[in-house]
Amino acid sequence: MINKSGIFSKSCSHALKAATFVGKKGLENKAVKLKEIAEEINSPLAFTAKILQKLVKANIIESNRGAKGGFFITKVNLKKVVLKDIVFAIDGEGSYSGCALGFEKCSASKPCALHFQILPIREKLKETLVSTTLKDLARAVDENNTFLKE
Amino acid sequence: MINKSGIFSKSCSHALKAATFVGKKGLENKAVKLKEIAEEINSPLAFTAKILQKLVKANIIESNRGAKGGFFITKVNLKKVVLKDIVFAIDGEGSYSGCALGFEKCSASKPCALHFQILPIREKLKETLVSTTLKDLARAVDENNTFLKE
DNA sequence: TTTAAATCGGACATTCTTATCTTAATTGAT
DNA sequence: ATCAATTAAGATAAGAATGTCCGATTTAAA
Ligand code: FES
Ligand code: FES
């Protein structure tokens, strides 16, 4: 999953930020409009729209069209959705279980040259991605302990 | 650094494989030709050439042109070069110290929403990348414990 | 019923990564 | 000197990721 500037692809980090902001508003049962989301996470409007649509299709957040519409997340999902769900929805599974050197499939029976070095790191990453909920992130942002833009 | 199919960019994983193979031959003080490298790591010839050139410019491996030419690594470098050096040479520094959500710079004073989750993973990755030498990888491949292609 | 506010969805444009092609430069052997 | 083998380097192409645009659709309210 490693690329030239950070851990996640841009799409994925925009998705994580967008979902976190929707989650933050979800803490108080509010829906938010696309425009507000894009501004709040400092991400291009149209591109943010595309990403939000993916999150909707992946049943992570929901949306309402028309006047008074917007994006929102249910209490249930806010608690249930973990980071892995978002990463999968945007980048797919390969991103967190693929072989470090590009083998078709990571396996201990034909380990690549980096297998034993990378495996523990990937395990730690997986553990974090499945144990961190969107609510965790949303709360931290809501309490001003962490931020969605610089 | 995370992308759609594995931990490193393709360029970077080709570089790691190529360097490891050159390193394996370096264990017995042999130079190898581009063609042999590309075949051995299952990577396109011309693209492999480009990557090898970057490794040469980064003083990780060396090359000789002309008949009987090829790529090789000195005993000193084989022992001294760590994975970080290769990753830096190909993908640059951002790849392992950039902010997970794309902030200009990762900092505890303005942590992004994922900072506290990602930091320990990145630290573990860094630790691995600086403590694993090319010789370590080359040896494991030489002993058939790990592989460079499927 | 009309209108304005939103999201949806597909086509399009741009930029970055990956890959190829071609020509030059270098070197050892004949 | 010439030739063949080999890396170096730059131009170019193909593909994927990122980003934009615009018209269609849905909805609430006037
Ligand atoms: S085989 Fe490459 S990471 Fe496991
Ligand atoms: S600020 Fe984003 S990872 Fe540290």
PDB file of C-alpha atoms in Angstrom, chain A residues 41-121:
ATOM      1  CA  ILE A  41     -11.446  18.050   4.284  1.00  0.00           C
ATOM      2  CA  ASN A  42      -9.781  20.259   1.706  1.00  0.00           C
ATOM      3  CA  SER A  43     -10.463  17.981  -1.204  1.00  0.00           C
ATOM      4  CA  PRO A  44     -11.714  18.851  -4.702  1.00  0.00           C
ATOM      5  CA  LEU A  45     -15.500  19.004  -4.884  1.00  0.00           C
ATOM      6  CA  ALA A  46     -16.212  16.792  -7.880  1.00  0.00           C
ATOM      7  CA  PHE A  47     -13.657  14.215  -6.874  1.00  0.00           C
ATOM      8  CA  THR A  48     -15.023  14.115  -3.357  1.00  0.00           C
ATOM      9  CA  ALA A  49     -18.444  13.473  -4.851  1.00  0.00           C
ATOM     10  CA  LYS A  50     -17.125  10.422  -6.666  1.00  0.00           C
ATOM     11  CA  ILE A  51     -15.577   9.032  -3.535  1.00  0.00           C
ATOM     12  CA  LEU A  52     -18.677   9.640  -1.460  1.00  0.00           C
ATOM     13  CA  GLN A  53     -20.694   7.736  -4.034  1.00  0.00           C
ATOM     14  CA  LYS A  54     -18.399   4.761  -3.573  1.00  0.00           C
ATOM     15  CA  LEU A  55     -18.869   4.923   0.167  1.00  0.00           C
ATOM     16  CA  VAL A  56     -22.629   5.006  -0.341  1.00  0.00           C
ATOM     17  CA  LYS A  57     -22.514   1.985  -2.638  1.00  0.00           C
ATOM     18  CA  ALA A  58     -20.399   0.148  -0.103  1.00  0.00           C
ATOM     19  CA  ASN A  59     -23.135   0.828   2.458  1.00  0.00           C
ATOM     20  CA  ILE A  60     -20.815   2.756   4.698  1.00  0.00           C
ATOM     21  CA  ILE A  61     -22.687   6.047   4.562  1.00  0.00           C
ATOM     22  CA  GLU A  62     -26.065   6.994   3.120  1.00  0.00           C
ATOM     23  CA  SER A  63     -27.309   9.870   1.058  1.00  0.00           C
ATOM     24  CA  ASN A  64     -30.478  11.786   0.286  1.00  0.00           C
ATOM     25  CA  ARG A  65     -30.959  13.618  -2.965  1.00  0.00           C
ATOM     26  CA  GLY A  66     -32.769  16.844  -3.550  1.00  0.00           C
ATOM     27  CA  ALA A  67     -33.280  19.893  -1.419  1.00  0.00           C
ATOM     28  CA  LYS A  68     -32.374  19.236   2.212  1.00  0.00           C
ATOM     29  CA  GLY A  69     -30.415  16.249   1.013  1.00  0.00           C
ATOM     30  CA  GLY A  70     -26.874  15.336   1.948  1.00  0.00           C
ATOM     31  CA  PHE A  71     -24.731  12.546   3.293  1.00  0.00           C
ATOM     32  CA  PHE A  72     -25.085  10.938   6.666  1.00  0.00           C
ATOM     33  CA  ILE A  73     -24.240   7.844   8.647  1.00  0.00           C
ATOM     34  CA  THR A  74     -26.448   5.833  10.944  1.00  0.00           C
ATOM     35  CA  LYS A  75     -25.569   5.373  14.588  1.00  0.00           C
ATOM     36  CA  VAL A  76     -25.248   1.677  13.923  1.00  0.00           C
ATOM     37  CA  ASN A  77     -22.740   2.127  11.110  1.00  0.00           C
ATOM     38  CA  LEU A  78     -20.818   4.774  12.936  1.00  0.00           C
ATOM     39  CA  LYS A  79     -20.050   2.208  15.578  1.00  0.00           C
ATOM     40  CA  LYS A  80     -19.711  -0.743  13.247  1.00  0.00           C
ATOM     41  CA  VAL A  81     -17.629   0.569  10.347  1.00  0.00           C
ATOM     42  CA  VAL A  82     -13.898   0.054  10.715  1.00  0.00           C
ATOM     43  CA  LEU A  83     -11.093   1.537   8.671  1.00  0.00           C
ATOM     44  CA  LYS A  84     -10.640  -1.665   6.750  1.00  0.00           C
ATOM     45  CA  ASP A  85     -14.145  -1.287   5.344  1.00  0.00           C
ATOM     46  CA  ILE A  86     -13.274   2.090   3.896  1.00  0.00           C
ATOM     47  CA  VAL A  87      -9.896   1.016   2.535  1.00  0.00           C
ATOM     48  CA  PHE A  88     -11.522  -2.005   0.885  1.00  0.00           C
ATOM     49  CA  ALA A  89     -14.314   0.066  -0.601  1.00  0.00           C
ATOM     50  CA  ILE A  90     -11.833   2.378  -2.305  1.00  0.00           C
ATOM     51  CA  ASP A  91      -8.650   0.439  -2.997  1.00  0.00           C
ATOM     52  CA  GLY A  92      -9.758  -3.151  -2.761  1.00  0.00           C
ATOM     53  CA  GLU A  93      -8.287  -6.001  -0.803  1.00  0.00           C
ATOM     54  CA  GLY A  94      -4.893  -6.236  -2.489  1.00  0.00           C
ATOM     55  CA  SER A  95      -3.964  -3.081  -0.705  1.00  0.00           C
ATOM     56  CA  TYR A  96      -3.646  -4.824   2.569  1.00  0.00           C
ATOM     57  CA  SER A  97      -3.003  -8.439   1.915  1.00  0.00           C
ATOM     58  CA  GLY A  98      -1.018  -8.450  -1.338  1.00  0.00           C
ATOM     59  CA  CYS A  99       2.592  -9.591  -1.545  1.00  0.00           C
ATOM     60  CA  ALA A 100       5.196  -6.902  -0.959  1.00  0.00           C
ATOM     61  CA  LEU A 101       7.048  -7.823  -4.127  1.00  0.00           C
ATOM     62  CA  GLY A 102       4.009  -8.319  -6.290  1.00  0.00           C
ATOM     63  CA  PHE A 103       3.628 -12.088  -6.251  1.00  0.00           C
ATOM     64  CA  GLU A 104       0.165 -13.213  -7.209  1.00  0.00           C
ATOM     65  CA  LYS A 105      -0.480 -14.108  -3.616  1.00  0.00           C
ATOM     66  CA  CYS A 106       1.505 -13.886  -0.405  1.00  0.00           C
ATOM     67  CA  SER A 107       2.191 -17.335   0.920  1.00  0.00           C
ATOM     68  CA  ALA A 108       4.536 -18.863   3.432  1.00  0.00           C
ATOM     69  CA  SER A 109       5.126 -21.816   1.126  1.00  0.00           C
ATOM     70  CA  LYS A 110       6.737 -19.641  -1.558  1.00  0.00           C
ATOM     71  CA  PRO A 111       7.748 -16.535   0.342  1.00  0.00           C
ATOM     72  CA  CYS A 112       9.170 -13.589  -1.565  1.00  0.00           C
ATOM     73  CA  ALA A 113      12.449 -12.022  -0.534  1.00  0.00           C
ATOM     74  CA  LEU A 114      10.660  -9.560   1.721  1.00  0.00           C
ATOM     75  CA  HIS A 115       7.988 -11.825   3.132  1.00  0.00           C
ATOM     76  CA  PHE A 116       9.437 -12.330   6.579  1.00  0.00           C
ATOM     77  CA  GLN A 117      10.288  -8.678   6.978  1.00  0.00           C
ATOM     78  CA  ILE A 118       6.938  -7.353   5.810  1.00  0.00           C
ATOM     79  CA  LEU A 119       4.544  -9.874   7.296  1.00  0.00           C
ATOM     80  CA  PRO A 120       4.677  -8.572  10.889  1.00  0.00           C
ATOM     81  CA  ILE A 121       4.166  -5.028   9.681  1.00  0.00           C
TER      82      ILE A 121
END
